[in-house]
Coordinates of C-alpha atoms in Angstrom, one line a residue:
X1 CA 0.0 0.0 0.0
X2 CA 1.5 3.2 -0.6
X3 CA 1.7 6.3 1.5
X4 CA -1.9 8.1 2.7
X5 CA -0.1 11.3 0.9
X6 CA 2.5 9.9 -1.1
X7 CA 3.5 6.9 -3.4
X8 CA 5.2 3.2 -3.8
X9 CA 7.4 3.2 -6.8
X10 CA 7.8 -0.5 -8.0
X11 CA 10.7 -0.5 -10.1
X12 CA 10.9 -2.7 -13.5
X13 CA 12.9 -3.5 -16.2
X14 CA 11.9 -2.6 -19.7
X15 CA 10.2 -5.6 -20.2
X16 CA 7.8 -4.9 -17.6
X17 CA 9.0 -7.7 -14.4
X18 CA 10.3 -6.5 -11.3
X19 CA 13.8 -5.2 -11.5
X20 CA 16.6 -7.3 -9.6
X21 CA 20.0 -7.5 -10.1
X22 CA 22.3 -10.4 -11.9
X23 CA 23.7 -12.2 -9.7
X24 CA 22.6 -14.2 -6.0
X25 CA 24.7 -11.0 -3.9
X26 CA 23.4 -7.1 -5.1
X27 CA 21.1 -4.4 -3.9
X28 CA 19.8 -1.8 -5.6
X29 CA 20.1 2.3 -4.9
X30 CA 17.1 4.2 -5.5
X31 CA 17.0 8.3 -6.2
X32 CA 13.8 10.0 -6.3
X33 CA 13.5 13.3 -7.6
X34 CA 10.3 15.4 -9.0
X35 CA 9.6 18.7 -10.4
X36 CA 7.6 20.9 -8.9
X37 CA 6.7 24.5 -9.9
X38 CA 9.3 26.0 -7.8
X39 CA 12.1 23.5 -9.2
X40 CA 13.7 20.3 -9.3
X41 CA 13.7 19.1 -5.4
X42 CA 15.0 15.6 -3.9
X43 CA 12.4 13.7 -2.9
X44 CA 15.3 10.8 -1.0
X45 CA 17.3 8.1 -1.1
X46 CA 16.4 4.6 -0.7
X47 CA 17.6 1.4 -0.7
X48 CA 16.8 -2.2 -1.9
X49 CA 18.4 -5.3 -0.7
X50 CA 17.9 -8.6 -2.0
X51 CA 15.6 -11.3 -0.2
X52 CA 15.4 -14.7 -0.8
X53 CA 17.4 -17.9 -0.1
X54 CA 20.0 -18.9 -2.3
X55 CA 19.2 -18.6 -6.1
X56 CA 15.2 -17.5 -5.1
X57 CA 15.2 -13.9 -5.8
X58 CA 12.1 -12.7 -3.7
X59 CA 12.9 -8.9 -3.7
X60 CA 9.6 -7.1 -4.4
X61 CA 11.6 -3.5 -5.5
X62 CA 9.5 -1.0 -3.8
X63 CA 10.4 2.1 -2.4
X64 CA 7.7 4.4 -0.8
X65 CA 7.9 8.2 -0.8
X66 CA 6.0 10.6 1.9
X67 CA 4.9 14.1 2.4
X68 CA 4.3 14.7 -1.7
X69 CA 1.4 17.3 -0.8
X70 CA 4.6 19.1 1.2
X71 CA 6.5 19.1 -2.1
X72 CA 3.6 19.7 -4.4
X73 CA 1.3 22.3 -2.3
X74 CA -0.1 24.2 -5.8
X75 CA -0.1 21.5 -8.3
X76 CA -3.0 22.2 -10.7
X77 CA -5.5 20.1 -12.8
X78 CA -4.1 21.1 -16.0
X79 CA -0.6 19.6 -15.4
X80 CA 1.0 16.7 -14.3
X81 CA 4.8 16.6 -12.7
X82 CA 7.6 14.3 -13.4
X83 CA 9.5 12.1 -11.0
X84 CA 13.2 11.0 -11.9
X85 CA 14.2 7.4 -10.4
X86 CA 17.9 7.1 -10.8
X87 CA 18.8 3.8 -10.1
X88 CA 21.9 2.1 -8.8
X89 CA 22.4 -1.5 -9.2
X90 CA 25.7 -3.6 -7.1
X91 CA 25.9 -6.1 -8.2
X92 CA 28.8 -7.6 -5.6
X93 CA 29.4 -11.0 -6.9
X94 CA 30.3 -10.0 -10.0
X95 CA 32.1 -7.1 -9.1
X96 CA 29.5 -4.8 -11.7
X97 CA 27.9 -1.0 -11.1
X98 CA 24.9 -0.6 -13.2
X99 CA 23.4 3.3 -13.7
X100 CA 19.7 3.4 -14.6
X101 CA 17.2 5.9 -14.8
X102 CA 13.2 5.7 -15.1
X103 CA 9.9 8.2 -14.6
X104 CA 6.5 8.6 -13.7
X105 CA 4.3 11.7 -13.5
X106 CA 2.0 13.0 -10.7
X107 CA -1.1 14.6 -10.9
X108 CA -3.4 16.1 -8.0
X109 CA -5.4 12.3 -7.9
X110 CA -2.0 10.9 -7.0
X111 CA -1.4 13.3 -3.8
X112 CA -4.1 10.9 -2.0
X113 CA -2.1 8.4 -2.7
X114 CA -0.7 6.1 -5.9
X115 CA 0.9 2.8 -6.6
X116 CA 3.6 3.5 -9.7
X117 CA 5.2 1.6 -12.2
X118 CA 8.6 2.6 -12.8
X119 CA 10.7 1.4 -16.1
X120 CA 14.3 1.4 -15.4
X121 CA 16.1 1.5 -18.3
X122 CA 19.9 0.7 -17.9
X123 CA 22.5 3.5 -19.5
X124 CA 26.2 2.5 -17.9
X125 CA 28.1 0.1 -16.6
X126 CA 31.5 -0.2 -15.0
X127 CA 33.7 -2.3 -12.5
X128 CA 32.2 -1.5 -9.4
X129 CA 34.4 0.4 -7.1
X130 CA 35.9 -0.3 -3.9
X131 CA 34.1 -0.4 -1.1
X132 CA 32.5 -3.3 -1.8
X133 CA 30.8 -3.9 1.2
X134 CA 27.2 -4.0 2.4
X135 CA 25.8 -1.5 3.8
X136 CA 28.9 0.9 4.2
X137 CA 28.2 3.0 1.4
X138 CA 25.5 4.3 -1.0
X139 CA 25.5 6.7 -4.0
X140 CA 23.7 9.7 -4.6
X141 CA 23.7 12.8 -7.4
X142 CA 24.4 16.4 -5.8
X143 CA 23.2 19.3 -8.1
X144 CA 27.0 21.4 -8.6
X145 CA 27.2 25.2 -7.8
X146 CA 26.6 26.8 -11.2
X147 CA 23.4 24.9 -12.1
X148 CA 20.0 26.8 -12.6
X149 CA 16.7 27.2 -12.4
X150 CA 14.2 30.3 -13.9
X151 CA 13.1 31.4 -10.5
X152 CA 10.7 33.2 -13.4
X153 CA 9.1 32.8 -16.2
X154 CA 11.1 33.6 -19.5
X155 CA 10.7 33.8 -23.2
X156 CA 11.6 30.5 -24.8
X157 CA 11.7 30.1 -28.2
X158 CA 9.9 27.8 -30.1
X159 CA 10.7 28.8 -33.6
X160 CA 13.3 30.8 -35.2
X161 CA 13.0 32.5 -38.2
X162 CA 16.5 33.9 -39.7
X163 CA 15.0 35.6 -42.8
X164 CA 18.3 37.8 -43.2
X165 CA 19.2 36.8 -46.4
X166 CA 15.6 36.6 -47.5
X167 CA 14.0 38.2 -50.4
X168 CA 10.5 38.7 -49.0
X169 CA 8.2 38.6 -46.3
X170 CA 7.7 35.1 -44.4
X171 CA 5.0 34.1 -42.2
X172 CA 5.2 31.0 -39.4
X173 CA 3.3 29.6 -37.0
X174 CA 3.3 27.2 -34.6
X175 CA 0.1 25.0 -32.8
X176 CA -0.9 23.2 -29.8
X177 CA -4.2 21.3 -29.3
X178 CA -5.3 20.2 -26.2
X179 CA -6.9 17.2 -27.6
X180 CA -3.3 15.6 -27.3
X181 CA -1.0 15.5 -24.6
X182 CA 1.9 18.3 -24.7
X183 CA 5.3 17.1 -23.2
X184 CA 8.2 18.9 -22.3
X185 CA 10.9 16.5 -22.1
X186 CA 14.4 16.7 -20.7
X187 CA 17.6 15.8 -22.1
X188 CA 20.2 14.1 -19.7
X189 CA 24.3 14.0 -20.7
X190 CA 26.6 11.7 -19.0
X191 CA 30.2 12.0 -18.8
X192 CA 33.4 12.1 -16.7
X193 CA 34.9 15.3 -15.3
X194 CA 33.2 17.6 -16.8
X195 CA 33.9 20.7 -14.9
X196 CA 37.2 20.4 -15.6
X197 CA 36.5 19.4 -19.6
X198 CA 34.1 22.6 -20.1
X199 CA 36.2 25.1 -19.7
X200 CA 38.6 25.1 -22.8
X201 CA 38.7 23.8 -26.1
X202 CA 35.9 24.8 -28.3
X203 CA 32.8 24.3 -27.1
X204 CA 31.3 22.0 -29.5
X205 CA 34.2 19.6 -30.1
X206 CA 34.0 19.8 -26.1
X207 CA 30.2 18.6 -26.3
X208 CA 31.0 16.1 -28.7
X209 CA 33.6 14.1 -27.5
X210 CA 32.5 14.2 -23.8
X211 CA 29.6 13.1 -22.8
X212 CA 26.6 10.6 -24.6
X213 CA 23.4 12.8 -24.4
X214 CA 20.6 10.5 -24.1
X215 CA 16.7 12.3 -24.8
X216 CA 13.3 12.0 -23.8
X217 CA 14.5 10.1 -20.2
X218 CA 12.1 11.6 -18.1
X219 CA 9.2 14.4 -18.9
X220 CA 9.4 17.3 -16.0
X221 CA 6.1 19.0 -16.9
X222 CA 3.1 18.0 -19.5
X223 CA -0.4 19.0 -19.9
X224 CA -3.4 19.6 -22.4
X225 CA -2.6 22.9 -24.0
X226 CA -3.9 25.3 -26.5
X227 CA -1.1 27.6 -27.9
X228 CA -1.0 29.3 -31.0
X229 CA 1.0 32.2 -33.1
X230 CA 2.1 33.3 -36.2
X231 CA 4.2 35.7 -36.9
X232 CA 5.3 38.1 -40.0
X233 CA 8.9 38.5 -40.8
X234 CA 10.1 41.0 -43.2
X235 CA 12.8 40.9 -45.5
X236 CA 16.5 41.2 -43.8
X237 CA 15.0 40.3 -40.3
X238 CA 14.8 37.9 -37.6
X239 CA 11.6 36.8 -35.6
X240 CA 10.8 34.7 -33.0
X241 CA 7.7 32.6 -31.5
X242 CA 8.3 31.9 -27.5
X243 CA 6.2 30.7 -25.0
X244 CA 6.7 31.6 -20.7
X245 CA 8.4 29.1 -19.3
X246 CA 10.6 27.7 -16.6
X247 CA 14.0 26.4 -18.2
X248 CA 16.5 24.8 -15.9
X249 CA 20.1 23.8 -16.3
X250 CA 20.8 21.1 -13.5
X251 CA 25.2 20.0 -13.5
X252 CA 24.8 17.1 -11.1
X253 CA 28.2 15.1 -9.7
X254 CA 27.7 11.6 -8.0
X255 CA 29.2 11.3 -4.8
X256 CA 29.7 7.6 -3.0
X257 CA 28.7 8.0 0.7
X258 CA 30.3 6.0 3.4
X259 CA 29.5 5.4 7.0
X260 CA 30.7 2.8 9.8
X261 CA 33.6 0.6 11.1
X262 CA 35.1 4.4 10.9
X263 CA 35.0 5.3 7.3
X264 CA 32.3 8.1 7.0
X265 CA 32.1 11.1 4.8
X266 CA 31.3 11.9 0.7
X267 CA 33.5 12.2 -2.0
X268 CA 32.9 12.5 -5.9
X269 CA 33.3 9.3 -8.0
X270 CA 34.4 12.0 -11.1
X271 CA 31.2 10.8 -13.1
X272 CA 28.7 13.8 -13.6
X273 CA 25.6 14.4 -15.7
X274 CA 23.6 17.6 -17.2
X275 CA 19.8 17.8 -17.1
X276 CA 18.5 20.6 -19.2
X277 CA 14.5 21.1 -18.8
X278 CA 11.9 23.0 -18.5
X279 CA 9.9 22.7 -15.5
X280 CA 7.3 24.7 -15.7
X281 CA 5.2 26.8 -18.1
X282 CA 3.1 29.5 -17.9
X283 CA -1.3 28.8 -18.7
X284 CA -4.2 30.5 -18.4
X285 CA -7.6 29.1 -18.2
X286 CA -10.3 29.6 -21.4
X287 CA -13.6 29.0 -21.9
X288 CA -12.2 25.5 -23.5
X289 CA -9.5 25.0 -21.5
X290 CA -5.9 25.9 -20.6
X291 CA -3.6 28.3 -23.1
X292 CA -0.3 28.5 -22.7
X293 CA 1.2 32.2 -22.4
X294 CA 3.7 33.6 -25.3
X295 CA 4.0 35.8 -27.7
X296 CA 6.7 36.7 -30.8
X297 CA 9.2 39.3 -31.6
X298 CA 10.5 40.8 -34.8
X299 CA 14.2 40.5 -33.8
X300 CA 16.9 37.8 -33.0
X301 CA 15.7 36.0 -29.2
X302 CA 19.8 36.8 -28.5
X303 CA 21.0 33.2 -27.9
X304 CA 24.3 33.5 -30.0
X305 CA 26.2 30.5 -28.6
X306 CA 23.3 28.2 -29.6
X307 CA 23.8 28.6 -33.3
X308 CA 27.3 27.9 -33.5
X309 CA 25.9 24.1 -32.7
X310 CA 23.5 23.4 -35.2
X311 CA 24.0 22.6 -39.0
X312 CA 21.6 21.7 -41.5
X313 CA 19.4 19.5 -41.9
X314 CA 17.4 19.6 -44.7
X315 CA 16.7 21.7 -47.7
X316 CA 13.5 22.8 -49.1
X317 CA 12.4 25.2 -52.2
X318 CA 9.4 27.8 -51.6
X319 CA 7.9 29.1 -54.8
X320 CA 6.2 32.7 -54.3
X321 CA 3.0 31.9 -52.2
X322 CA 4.0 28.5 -51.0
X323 CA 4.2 27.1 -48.0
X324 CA 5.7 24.2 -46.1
X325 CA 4.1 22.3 -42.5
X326 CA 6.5 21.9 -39.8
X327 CA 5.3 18.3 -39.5
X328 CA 7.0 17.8 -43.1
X329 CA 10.4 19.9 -42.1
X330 CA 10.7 18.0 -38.9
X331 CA 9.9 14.2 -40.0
X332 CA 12.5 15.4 -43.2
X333 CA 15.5 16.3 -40.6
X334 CA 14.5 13.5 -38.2
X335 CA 14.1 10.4 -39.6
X336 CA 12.8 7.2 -38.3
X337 CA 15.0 7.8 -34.8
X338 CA 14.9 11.3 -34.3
X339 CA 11.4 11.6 -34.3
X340 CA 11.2 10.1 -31.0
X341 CA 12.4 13.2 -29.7
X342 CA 10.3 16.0 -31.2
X343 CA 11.0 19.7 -31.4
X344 CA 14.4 21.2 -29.7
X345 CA 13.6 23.7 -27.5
X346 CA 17.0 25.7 -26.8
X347 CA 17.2 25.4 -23.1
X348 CA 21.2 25.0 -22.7
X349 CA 21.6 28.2 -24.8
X350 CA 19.3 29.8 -22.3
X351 CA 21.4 28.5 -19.3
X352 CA 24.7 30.2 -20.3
X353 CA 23.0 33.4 -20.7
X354 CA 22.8 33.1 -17.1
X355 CA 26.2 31.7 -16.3
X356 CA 26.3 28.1 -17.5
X357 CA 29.4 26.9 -19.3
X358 CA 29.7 27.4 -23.1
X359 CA 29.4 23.9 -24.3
X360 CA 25.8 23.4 -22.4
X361 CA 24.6 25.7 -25.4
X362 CA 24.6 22.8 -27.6
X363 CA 21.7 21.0 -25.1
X364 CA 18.4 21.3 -25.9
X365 CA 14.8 20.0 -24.1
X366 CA 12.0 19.3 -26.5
X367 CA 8.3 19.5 -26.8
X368 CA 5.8 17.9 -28.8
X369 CA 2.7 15.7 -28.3
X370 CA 1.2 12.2 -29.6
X371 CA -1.0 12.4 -32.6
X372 CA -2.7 9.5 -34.2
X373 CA 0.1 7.4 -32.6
X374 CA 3.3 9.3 -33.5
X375 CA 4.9 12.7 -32.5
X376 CA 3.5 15.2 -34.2
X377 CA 4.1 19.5 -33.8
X378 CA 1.8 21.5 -35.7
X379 CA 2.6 24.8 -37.9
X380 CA 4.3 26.4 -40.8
X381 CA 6.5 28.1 -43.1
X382 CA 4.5 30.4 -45.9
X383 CA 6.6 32.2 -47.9
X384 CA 5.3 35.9 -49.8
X385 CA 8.4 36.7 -51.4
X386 CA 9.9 35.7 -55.0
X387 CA 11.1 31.8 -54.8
X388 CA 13.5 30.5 -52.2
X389 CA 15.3 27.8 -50.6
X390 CA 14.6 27.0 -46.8
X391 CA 17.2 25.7 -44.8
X392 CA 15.8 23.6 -41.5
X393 CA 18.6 23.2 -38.9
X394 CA 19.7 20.0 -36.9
X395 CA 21.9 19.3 -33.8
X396 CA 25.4 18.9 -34.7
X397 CA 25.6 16.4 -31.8
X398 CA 24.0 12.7 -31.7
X399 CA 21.2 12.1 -29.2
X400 CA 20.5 8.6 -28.3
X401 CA 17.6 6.6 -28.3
X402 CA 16.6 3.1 -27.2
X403 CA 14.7 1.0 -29.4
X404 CA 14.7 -2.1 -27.8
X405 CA 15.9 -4.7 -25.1
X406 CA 19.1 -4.4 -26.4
X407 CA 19.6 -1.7 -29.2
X408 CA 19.3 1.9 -29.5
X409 CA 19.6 4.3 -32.0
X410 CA 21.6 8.0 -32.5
X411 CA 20.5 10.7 -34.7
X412 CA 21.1 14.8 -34.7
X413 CA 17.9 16.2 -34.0
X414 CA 15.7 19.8 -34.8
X415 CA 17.0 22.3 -33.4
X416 CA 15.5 25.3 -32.3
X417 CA 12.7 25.2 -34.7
X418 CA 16.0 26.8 -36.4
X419 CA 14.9 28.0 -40.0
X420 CA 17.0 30.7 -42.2
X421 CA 17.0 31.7 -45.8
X422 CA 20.2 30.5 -47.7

């Protein structure tokens, strides 16, 4: 049973059975975090330890978390919250760390209390360090000094239009329909040292060879939304639709724990990770239901670094008059493995304009929704001048994907919306 005001998270692996480790001596780390509309908070740390005699694996892989209406005083109809389950599994006897991570969301029926299903899928492992004794030590991620949250809500692009080399007016537009479900998902990026490795070199060669950026691993914030805008862009200008949101940057280290038979105390294991988000966005209720707040502007949204890493991704020719759907641009620069992933929504390049390092720039978030059962963002490109040739951008860094048991798949993804006149 879970908590009156709270929930019992039964871990799984992705095919759906209880998860448990691989051999007869492990236990398993649990970290529970959530968004809420004032940030990303730590729900606890929990641990698992096997049960059962010999090779009979009884462990039921439950952990149970209190006090959510504490967390989440003001959650609202209109959205749910996502919980992050990092997952450590030691497995002893074969001398093996395993590093998961697997979500849920919460909505205000949950607060009375909920039974989850958690998927755990499994992203590293390594030779499990020293100690390698029971119960002296756990593992746990600390966010680092210079991460960040929007403590307000700020313009966040959604499409770009870079119609300086244009030679006539362009319209877009972008749409949301609260028939579907909108999700705003994070992106996570794993690596070693990466203090240390941001600072120099340049910053996309940084990115690139430094950490494996994994999307869509957990979904912070999602609702049923109506949003819509267009905008006009004239000739030799930029323009820009954005919604109010709630970005955050979060630069997390892991830190092994220790206590007993005189060994107590933290100390960083050198593996770190980036979650880039947003956590909350800004909605209104209508007659109909809930709009999200935004607007557009007739100038560049000033995130300079964040061009430097995209590159294109597809090419397409507007006659005088004609006009292309986003859909069409976004399936064209995706393919088959990108489309998991949606829009990009440039939430690193946000992050360094308030202090993050450089190479975060080349993160991005994404949003888009389930339509007739595949990822659909709705919108368009409509061009009033003589002919032309669009140019959609991509990410000039892979983002992975898993596709199954044991594959997965990497593909650049949309960035921005990023569209320019060549």
């Amino acid at each position: 049973m879970p908590p009156k005001d709270g929930m019992a998270i039964v871990l799984t692996d992705e095919k759906g059975k209880v998860l448990k480790g691989f051999s007869e001596d492990y236990e398993i780390q649990v970290q529970v975090d959530v968004a809420t509309p004032s940030g990303i908070k730590t729900l606890g740390h929990y641990r698992i330890k096997r049960t059962g005699i010999w090779k009979l694996d009884t462990t039921r892989s439950i952990v149970k978390v209190a006090n959510l209406r504490k967390t989440l005083p003001r959650i609202s109809k209109e959205k749910r919250y996502g919980v992050r389950v990092s997952v450590w599994v030691v497995d002893r006897k074969n001398g093996v760390l395993y590093r998961g991570i697997g979500s849920t969301l919460l909505s205000t029926e949950d607060l009375e209390g909920a039974t989850k299903r958690v998927a755990v899928t499994v992203l590293e492992k390594e030779p499990l360090p020293k100690p390698a004794h029971e119960g002296w030590y756990h593992y746990e991620w600390r966010p680092a000094d210079d991460s960040w949250e929007a403590k307000d809500y700020v313009k966040v692009p959604l499409l770009i239009i870079d119609n300086r080399n244009g030679k006539g007016r362009l319209q877009g537009s972008i749409s949301l329909e609260a028939t579907y479900k909108t999700e705003f998902s994070a992106t996570l990026a794993y690596g070693t040292d990466l203090e240390a490795k941001f600072r120099n070199g340049d910053p996309v060669k940084v990115l690139s060879s430094s950490v494996t950026i994994y999307g869509k691993k957990w979904v912070p914030v999602e609702g049923h939304y109506y949003f819509y805008r267009s905008i006009d862009v004239p000739e030799g200008k930029m323009g820009y639709i954005y919604i109010w949101a709630k970005p955050y940057y979060r630069h997390e280290k892991e830190y092994i724990c220790a206590w007993g038979m005189g060994a107590y105390g933290c100390g960083e294991t050198g593996r770190e990770r980036i979650d880039v988000g947003i956590y909350d966005v800004n909605a209104g209720r209508g007659v109909n239901g809930y709009i999200i707040n935004g607007g557009y502007e007739v100038e560049s949204p000033k995130l300079e670094r964040f061009y430097r890493f995209t590159k294109e991704g597809l090419q397409h020719a507007l006659l005088k008059d004609d006009g292309i759907s986003l859909q069409y641009l976004f399936k064209g620069i995706s393919g088959n493995c990108g489309i998991k992933f949606g829009i990009g929504i440039p939430v690193g390049a946000i992050a360094v304009a308030f202090g993050a390092p450089a190479p975060v720039a080349g993160l991005v978030a994404s949003i888009q929704y389930e339509k007739a059962g595949s990822i659909s963002m709705d919108g368009g490109i409509q061009n009033y001048g003589p002919p032309i040739t669009l140019h959609a951008s991509k990410s000039a860094q892979k983002y992975k994907f898993k596709t199954g048991w044991f594959s997965s798949c990497s593909v650049e993804v949309p960035m921005g919306f990023y569209v320019k006149i060549g």
